[in-house]
Short mmCIF file of C-alpha atoms and ligand atoms in Angstrom, two decimals:
data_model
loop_
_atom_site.label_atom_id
_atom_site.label_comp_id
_atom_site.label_asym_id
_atom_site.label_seq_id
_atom_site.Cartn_x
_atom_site.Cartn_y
_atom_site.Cartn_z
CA UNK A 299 156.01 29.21 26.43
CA UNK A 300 156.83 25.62 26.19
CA UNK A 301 154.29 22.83 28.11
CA UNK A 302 156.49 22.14 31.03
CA UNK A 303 156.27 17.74 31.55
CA UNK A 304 156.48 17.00 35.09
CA UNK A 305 157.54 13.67 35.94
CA UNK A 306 154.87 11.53 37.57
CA UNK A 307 157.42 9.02 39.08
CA UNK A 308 160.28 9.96 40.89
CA UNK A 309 163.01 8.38 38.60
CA UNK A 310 165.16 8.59 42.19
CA UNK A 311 163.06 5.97 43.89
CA UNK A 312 164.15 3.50 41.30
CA UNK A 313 167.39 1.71 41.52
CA UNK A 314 169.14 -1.38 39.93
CA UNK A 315 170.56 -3.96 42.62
CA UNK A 316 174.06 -3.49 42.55
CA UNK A 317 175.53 -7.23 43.22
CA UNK A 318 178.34 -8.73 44.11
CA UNK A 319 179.48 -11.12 41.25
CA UNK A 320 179.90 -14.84 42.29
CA UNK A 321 183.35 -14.61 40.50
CA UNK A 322 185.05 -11.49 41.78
CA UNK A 323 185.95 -8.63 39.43
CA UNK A 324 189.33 -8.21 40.16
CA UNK A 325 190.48 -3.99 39.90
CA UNK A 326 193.71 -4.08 37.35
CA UNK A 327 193.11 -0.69 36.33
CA UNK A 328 191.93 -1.45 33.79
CA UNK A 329 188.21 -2.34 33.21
CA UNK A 330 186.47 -1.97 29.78
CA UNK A 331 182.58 -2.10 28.93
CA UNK A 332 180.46 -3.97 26.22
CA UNK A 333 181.95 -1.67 23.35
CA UNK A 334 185.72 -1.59 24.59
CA UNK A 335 185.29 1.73 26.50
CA UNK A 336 187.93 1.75 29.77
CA UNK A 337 186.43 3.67 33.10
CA UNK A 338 188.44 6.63 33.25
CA UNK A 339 186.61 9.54 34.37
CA UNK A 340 184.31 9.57 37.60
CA UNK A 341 181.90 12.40 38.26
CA UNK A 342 180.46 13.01 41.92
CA UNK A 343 177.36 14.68 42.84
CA UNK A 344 177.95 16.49 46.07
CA UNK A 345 174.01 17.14 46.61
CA UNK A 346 170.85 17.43 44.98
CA UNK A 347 170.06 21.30 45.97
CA UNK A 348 171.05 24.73 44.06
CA UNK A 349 170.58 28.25 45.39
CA UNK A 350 169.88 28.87 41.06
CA UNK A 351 166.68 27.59 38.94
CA UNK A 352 168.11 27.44 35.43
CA UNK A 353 165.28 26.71 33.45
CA UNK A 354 167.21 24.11 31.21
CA UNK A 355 168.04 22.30 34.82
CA UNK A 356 166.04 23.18 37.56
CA UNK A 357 163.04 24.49 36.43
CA UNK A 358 161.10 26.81 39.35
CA UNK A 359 157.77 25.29 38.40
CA UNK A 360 159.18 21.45 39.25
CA UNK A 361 161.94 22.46 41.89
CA UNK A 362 159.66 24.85 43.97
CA UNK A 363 159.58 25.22 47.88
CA UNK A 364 157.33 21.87 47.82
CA UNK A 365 160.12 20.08 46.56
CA UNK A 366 161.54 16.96 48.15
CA UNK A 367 165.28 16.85 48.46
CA UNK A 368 166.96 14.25 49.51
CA UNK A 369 167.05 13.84 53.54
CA UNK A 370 170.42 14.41 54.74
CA UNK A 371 170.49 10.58 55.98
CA UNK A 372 170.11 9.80 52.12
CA UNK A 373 173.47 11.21 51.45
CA UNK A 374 176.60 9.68 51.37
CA UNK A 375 179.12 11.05 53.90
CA UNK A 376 182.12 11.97 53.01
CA UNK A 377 184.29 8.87 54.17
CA UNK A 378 181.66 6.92 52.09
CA UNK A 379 182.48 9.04 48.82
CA UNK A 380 186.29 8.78 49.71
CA UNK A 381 185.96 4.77 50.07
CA UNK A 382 183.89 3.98 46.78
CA UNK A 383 186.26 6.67 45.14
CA UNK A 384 188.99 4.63 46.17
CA UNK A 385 187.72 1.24 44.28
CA UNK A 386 186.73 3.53 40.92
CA UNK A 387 190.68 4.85 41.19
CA UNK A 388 191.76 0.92 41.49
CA UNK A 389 189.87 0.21 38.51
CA UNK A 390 191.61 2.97 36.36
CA UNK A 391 189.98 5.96 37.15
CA UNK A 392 192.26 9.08 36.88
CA UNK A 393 190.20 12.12 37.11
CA UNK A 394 187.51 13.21 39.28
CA UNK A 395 184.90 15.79 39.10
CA UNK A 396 182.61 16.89 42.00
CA UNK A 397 179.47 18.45 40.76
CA UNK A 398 175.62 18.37 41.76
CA UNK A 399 173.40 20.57 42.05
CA UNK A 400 175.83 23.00 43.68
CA UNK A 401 178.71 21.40 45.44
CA UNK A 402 179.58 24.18 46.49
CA UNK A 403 176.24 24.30 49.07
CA UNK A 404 177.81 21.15 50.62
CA UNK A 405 178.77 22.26 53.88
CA UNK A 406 182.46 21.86 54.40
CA UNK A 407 183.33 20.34 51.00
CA UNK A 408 187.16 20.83 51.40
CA UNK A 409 187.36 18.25 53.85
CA UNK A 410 185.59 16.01 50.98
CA UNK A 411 188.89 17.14 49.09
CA UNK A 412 190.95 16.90 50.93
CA UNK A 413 190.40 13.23 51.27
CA UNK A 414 189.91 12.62 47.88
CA UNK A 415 193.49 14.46 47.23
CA UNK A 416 195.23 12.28 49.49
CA UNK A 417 193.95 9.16 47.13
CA UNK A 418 196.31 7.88 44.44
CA UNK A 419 195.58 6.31 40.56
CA UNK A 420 196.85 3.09 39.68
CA UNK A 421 200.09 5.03 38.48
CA UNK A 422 200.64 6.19 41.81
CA UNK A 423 199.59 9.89 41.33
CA UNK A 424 197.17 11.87 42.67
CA UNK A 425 193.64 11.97 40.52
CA UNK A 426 192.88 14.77 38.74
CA UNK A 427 190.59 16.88 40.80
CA UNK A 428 188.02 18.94 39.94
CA UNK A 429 184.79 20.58 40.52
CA UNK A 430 182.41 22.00 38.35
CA UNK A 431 179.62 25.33 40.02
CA UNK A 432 177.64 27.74 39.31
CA UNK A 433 180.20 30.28 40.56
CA UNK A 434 177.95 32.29 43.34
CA UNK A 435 179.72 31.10 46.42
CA UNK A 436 183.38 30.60 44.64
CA UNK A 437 184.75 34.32 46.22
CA UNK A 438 183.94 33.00 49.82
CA UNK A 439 185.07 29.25 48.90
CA UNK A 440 188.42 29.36 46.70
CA UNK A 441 191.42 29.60 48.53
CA UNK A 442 190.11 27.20 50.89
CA UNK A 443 189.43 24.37 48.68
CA UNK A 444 192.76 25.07 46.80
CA UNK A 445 194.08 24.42 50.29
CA UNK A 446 192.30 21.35 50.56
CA UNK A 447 194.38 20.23 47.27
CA UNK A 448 191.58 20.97 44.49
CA UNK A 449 193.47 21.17 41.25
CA UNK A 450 190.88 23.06 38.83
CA UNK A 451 187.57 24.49 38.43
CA UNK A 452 184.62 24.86 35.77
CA UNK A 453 182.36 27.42 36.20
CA UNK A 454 178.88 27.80 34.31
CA UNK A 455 177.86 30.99 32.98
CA UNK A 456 175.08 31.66 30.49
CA UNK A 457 175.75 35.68 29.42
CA UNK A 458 177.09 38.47 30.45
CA UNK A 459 174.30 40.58 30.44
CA UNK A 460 173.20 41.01 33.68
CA UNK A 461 169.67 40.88 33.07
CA UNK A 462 169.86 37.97 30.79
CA UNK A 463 171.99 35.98 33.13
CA UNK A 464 169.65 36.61 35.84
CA UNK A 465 166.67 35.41 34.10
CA UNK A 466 168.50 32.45 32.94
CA UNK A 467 169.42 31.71 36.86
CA UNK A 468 165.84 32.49 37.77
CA UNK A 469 166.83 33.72 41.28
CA UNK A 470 167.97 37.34 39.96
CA UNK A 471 171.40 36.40 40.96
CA UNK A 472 174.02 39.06 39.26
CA UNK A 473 176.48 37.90 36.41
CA UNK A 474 179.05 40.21 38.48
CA UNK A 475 179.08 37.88 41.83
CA UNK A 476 180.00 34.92 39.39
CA UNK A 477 182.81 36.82 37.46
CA UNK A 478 184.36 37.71 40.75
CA UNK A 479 184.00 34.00 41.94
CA UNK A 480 186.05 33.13 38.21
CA UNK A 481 188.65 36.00 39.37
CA UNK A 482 189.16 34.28 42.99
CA UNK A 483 189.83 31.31 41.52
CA UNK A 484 192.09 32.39 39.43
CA UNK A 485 193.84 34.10 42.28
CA UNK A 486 193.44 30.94 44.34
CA UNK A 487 195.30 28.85 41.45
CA UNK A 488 192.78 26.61 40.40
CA UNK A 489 193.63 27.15 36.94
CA UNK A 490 192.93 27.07 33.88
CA UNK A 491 189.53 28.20 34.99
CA UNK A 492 186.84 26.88 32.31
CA UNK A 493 183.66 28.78 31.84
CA UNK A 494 180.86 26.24 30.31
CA UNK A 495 177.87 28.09 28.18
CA UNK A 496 174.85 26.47 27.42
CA UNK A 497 173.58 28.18 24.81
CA UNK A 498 170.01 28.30 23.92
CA UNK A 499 168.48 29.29 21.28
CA UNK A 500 166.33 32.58 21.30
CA UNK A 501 167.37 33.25 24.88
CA UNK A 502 170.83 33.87 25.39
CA UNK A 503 172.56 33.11 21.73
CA UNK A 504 173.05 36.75 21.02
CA UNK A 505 175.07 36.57 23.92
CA UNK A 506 177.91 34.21 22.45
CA UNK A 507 179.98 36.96 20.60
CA UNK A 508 180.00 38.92 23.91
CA UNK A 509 181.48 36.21 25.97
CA UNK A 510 183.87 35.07 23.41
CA UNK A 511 185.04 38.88 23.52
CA UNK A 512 185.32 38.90 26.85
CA UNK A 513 187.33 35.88 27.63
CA UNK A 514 189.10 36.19 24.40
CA UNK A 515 192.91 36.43 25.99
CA UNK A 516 192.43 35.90 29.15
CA UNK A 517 193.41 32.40 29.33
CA UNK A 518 190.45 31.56 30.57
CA UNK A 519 188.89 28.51 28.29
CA UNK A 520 185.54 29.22 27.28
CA UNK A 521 183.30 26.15 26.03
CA UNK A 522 179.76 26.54 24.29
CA UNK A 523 177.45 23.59 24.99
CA UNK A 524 174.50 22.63 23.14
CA UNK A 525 171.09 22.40 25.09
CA UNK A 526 170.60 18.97 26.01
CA UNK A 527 167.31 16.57 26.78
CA UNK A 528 168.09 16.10 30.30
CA UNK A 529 165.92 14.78 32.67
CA UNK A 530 162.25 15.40 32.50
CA UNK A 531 161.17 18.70 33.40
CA UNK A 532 162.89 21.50 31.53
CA UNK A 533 160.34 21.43 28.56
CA UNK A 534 163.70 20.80 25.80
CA UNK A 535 162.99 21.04 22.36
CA UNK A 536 165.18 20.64 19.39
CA UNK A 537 164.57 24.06 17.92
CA UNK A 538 166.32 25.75 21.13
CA UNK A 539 168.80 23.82 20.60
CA UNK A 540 171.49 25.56 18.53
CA UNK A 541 174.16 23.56 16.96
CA UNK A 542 177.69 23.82 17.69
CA UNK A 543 178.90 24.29 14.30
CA UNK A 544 176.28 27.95 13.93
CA UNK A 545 178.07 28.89 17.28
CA UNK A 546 181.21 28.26 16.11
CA UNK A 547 180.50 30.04 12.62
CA UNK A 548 179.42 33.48 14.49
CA UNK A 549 182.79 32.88 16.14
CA UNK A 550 184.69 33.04 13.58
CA UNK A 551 182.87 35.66 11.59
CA UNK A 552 184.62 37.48 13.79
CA UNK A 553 187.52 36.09 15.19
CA UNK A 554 189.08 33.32 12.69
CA UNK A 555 189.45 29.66 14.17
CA UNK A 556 191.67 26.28 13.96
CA UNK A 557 190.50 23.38 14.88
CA UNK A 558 193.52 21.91 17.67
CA UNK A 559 193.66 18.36 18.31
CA UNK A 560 191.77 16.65 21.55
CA UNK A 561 193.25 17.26 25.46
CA UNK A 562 193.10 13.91 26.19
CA UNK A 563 190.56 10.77 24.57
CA UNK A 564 186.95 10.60 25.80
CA UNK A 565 187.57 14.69 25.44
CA UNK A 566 183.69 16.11 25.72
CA UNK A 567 184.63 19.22 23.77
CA UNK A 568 186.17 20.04 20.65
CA UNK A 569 188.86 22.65 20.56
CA UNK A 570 189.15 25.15 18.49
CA UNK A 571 192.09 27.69 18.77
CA UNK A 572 191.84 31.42 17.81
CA UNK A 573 194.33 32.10 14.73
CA UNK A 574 195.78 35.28 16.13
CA UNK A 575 197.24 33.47 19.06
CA UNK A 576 194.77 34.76 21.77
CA UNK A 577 193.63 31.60 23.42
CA UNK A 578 191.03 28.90 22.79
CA UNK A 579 187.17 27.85 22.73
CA UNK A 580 185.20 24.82 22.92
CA UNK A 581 181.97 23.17 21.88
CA UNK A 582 180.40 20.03 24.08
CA UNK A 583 177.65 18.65 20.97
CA UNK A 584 176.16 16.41 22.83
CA UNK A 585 173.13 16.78 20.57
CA UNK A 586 174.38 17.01 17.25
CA UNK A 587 177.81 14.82 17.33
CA UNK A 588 177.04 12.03 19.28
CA UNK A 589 180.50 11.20 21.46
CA UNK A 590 179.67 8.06 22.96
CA UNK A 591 182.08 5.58 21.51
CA UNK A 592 185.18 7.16 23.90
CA UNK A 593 182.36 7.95 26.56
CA UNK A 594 184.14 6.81 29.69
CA UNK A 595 182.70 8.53 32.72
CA UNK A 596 180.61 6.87 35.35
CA UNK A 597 178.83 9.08 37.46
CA UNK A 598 178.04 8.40 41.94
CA UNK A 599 174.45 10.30 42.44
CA UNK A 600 174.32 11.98 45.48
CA UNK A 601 172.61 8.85 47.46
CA UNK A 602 175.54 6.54 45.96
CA UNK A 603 173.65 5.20 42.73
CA UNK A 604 176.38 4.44 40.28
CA UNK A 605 174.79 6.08 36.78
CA UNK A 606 176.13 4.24 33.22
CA UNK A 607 175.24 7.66 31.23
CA UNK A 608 173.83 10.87 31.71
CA UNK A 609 170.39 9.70 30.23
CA UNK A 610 169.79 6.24 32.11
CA UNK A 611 166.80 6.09 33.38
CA UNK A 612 168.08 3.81 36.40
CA UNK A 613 171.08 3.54 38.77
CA UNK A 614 172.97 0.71 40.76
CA UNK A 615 172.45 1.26 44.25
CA UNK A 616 176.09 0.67 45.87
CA UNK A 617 175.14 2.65 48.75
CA UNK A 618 173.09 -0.75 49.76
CA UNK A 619 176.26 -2.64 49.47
CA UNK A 620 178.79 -0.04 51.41
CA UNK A 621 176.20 0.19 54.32
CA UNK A 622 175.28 -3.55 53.90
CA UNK A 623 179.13 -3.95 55.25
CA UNK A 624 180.39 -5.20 51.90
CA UNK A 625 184.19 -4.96 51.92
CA UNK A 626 186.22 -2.92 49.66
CA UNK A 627 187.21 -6.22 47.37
CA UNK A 628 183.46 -6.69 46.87
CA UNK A 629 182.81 -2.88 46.09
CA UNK A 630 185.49 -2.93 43.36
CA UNK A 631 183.81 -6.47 41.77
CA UNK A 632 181.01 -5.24 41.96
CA UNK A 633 181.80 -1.76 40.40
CA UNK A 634 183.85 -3.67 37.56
CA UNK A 635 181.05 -6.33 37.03
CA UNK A 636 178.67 -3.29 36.33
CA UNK A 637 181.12 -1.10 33.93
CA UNK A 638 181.44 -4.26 32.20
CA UNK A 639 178.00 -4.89 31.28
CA UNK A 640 177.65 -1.14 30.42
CA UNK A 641 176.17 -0.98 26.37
CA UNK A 642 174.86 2.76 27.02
CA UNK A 643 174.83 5.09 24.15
CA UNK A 644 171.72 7.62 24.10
CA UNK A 645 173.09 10.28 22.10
CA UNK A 646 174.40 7.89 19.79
CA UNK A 647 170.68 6.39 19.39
CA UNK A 648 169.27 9.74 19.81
CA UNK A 649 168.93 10.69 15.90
CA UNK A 650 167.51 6.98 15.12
CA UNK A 651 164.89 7.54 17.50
CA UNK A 652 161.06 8.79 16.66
CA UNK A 653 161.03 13.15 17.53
CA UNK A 654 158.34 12.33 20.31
CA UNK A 655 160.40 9.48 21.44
CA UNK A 656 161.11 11.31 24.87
CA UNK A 657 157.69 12.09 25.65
CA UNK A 658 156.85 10.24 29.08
CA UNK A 659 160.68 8.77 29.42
CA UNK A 660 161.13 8.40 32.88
CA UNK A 661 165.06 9.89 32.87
CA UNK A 662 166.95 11.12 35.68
CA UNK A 663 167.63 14.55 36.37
CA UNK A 664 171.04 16.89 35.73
CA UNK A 665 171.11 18.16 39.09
CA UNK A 666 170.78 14.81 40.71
CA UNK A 667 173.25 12.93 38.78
CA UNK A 668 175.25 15.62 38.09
CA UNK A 669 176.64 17.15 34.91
N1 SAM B 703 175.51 23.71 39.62
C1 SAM B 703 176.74 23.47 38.97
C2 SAM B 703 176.83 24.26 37.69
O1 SAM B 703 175.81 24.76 37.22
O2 SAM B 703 177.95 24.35 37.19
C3 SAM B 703 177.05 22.01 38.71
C4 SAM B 703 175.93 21.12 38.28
S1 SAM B 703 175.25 21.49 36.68
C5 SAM B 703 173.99 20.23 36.55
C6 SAM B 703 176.55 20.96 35.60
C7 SAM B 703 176.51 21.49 34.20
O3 SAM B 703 175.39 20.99 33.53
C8 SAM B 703 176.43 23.00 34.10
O4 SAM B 703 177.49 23.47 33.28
C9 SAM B 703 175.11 23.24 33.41
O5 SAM B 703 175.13 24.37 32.62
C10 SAM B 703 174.93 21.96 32.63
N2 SAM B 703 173.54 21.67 32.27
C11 SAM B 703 172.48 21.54 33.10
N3 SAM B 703 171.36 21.29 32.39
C12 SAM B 703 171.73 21.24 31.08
C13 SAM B 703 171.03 21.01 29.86
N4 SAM B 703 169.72 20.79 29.82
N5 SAM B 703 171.76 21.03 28.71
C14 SAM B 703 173.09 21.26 28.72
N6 SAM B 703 173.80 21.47 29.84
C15 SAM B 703 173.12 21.47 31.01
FE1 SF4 B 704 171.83 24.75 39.59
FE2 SF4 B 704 173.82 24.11 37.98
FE3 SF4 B 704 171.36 23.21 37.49
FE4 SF4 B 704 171.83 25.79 37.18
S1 SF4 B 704 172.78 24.11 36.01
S2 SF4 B 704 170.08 24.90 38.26
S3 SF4 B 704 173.32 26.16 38.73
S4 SF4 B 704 172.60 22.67 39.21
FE1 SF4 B 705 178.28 8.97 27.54
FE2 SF4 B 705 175.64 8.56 27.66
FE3 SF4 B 705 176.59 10.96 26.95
FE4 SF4 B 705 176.82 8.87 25.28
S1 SF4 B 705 174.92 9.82 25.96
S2 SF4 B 705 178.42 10.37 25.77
S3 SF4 B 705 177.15 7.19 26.75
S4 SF4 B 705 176.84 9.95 28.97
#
């Protein structure tokens, strides 16, 4: 078993002042960074905690009952989501994801949507909204956050095989509680329901022709993501990682594929359509296909530290400035003074950079930031 690194700072003590610029950053909807890339895309991490231990995320050894989560007075509260939302929306943001560690463990999250519904893009429409969970609570949660005016969901599932998927969950949790969540959704209208895979290598791989059988046709979008060096604890190494291309190759030994065009630009996932009609897949390659240069999501951690990329090491600390009594003019500067100086592109750097080069990197983790 792989030598498990446990962090010897905690990368959530550090933050980056988040200042007010002497000459106001104006929101015109339109902000771009250091290599032309416009905010668009703002993912929200709900909380820290997760009732799973995915070893790729959460590892039990690291996240065990010693574990300090954040105290609830750490948190933002919900009107203090809604109000920075509002500044990333003036600033061009059009779709927002809620994610965490489990959002869905954040007690009464509709209310968080339904004020984050009731917000409106520089066109004038309503954002995008979204949420992204591991699936267990989605049978008791669905209808109500529909309600609450959620538009879609993403739910993560490693296998079907129940005893696979309950290893990879490390809580014995059982793959048929999340596939019922997926069918309440469904029921609830927050489709089309996306089912993310991270696949890795010698532990659930043998598992990818299963789920693309499964979800084959049922207009349910199934998307295969390549193990990533998140964070500090989860003991990643390149030879778990399996590239998206060999995924998509046992695909289609199978089941023949097309490659469709992107959704939408700054798209994480390529799509590939089956050739018999029956529905699409995707593959996220964040490891192997670097796609920084139309990377254009910021993400809020759950204490309000505004993250530049999913590997930073450090965040801007805007909860300081909302409970410093900054006013919303100075929240959007300072939000658009930030995206502005933003150069960040790790996996883009990734392949120049020595094999051991993570070793000791103080980085962030996935369930704090958010996926
Ligand atoms: N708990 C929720 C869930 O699992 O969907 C939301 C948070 S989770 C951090 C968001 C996404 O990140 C999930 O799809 C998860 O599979 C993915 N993820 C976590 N660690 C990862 C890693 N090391 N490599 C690739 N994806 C990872
Ligand atoms: Fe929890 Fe999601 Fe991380 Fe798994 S991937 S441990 S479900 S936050
Ligand atoms: Fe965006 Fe950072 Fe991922 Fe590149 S590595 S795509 S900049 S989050």
């Amino acid at each position: 078993m792989a030598e498990r690194v446990i962090p010897l700072v905690d990368q959530r003590l550090a933050a980056l002042r988040a200042s007010v610029p002497a000459q106001p950053v104006a929101a015109t909807g339109l902000v771009a960074d250091t290599l032309g890339r416009e905010l668009r895309d703002l993912r929200i991490s709900v909380t820290d905690r997760c009732n799973f231990r995915c070893s790729y995320c959460m590892p039990k050894e690291v996240f065990d009952k010693n574990y300090q989560y954040l105290p609830h007075a750490s948190l933002l509260s919900f009107e203090e989501i809604t109000r920075l939302a509002r500044q990333f929306l003036a600033h061009g943001v059009r779709k927002i994801r809620l994610t965490g560690g489990e959002p869905l463990l954040r007690k009464n999250l509709e209310i968080l949507v339904d004020q984050l519904s009731q917000l409106r893009t520089v066109e004038g429409t309503p954002p995008e909204l979204t949420l992204t969970t591991n699936g267990s609570l989605l049978t008791r949660k669905a209808q109500a956050l529909k309600d609450a005016g959620l538009k879609r969901v993403t739910v993560s599932l490693d296998g079907l095989d129940d005893a696979v998927f309950r290893r990879m969950n490390d809580v014995d949790f059982p793959v048929a509680e999340v596939l019922e969540g997926i069918a309440a959704a469904r029921e609830a209208g927050l489709g089309p329901v996306k089912v993310n895979m991270v696949v890795k290598r010698g532990t659930n791989d043998h598992e990818i022709l299963p789920m693309a059988r499964h979800f084959k046709g049922s207009g349910i979008v199934l998307r295969f993501i390549e193990y990533m060096d998140v964070g500090a604890t989860n003991g990643w190494r390149m030879d778990e990682v399996m590239p998206s291309s060999e995924v998509r190759a046992r695909i289609a030994s199978e089941f023949p594929l097309v490659q469709l065009d992107a959704a939408a630009p700054g798209e994480t996932a390529e799509r590939w359509g089956y050739v018999d009609g029956e529905g699409e897949v995707g593959f996220i390659s964040s490891v192997t296909q670097a796609f920084c240069g139309d990377c254009n999501r910021a993400r809020l951690s759950t204490e309000g530290k505004l993250y530049l990329c999913l590997f930073a090491s450090n965040g801007y600390d805007l909860r300081e400035l909302l409970r410093g009594g900054a006013s919303d003019e100075q929240l959007a500067s300072a939000i658009g003074h930030i995206w502005q100086g933003r150069d960040d592109r790790y996996s883009e750097l990734r392949s120049t950079l020595p094999a051991d080069a993570s070793a000791g990197v103080r980085r962030v983790e996935m369930s704090y930031i958010g996926g």
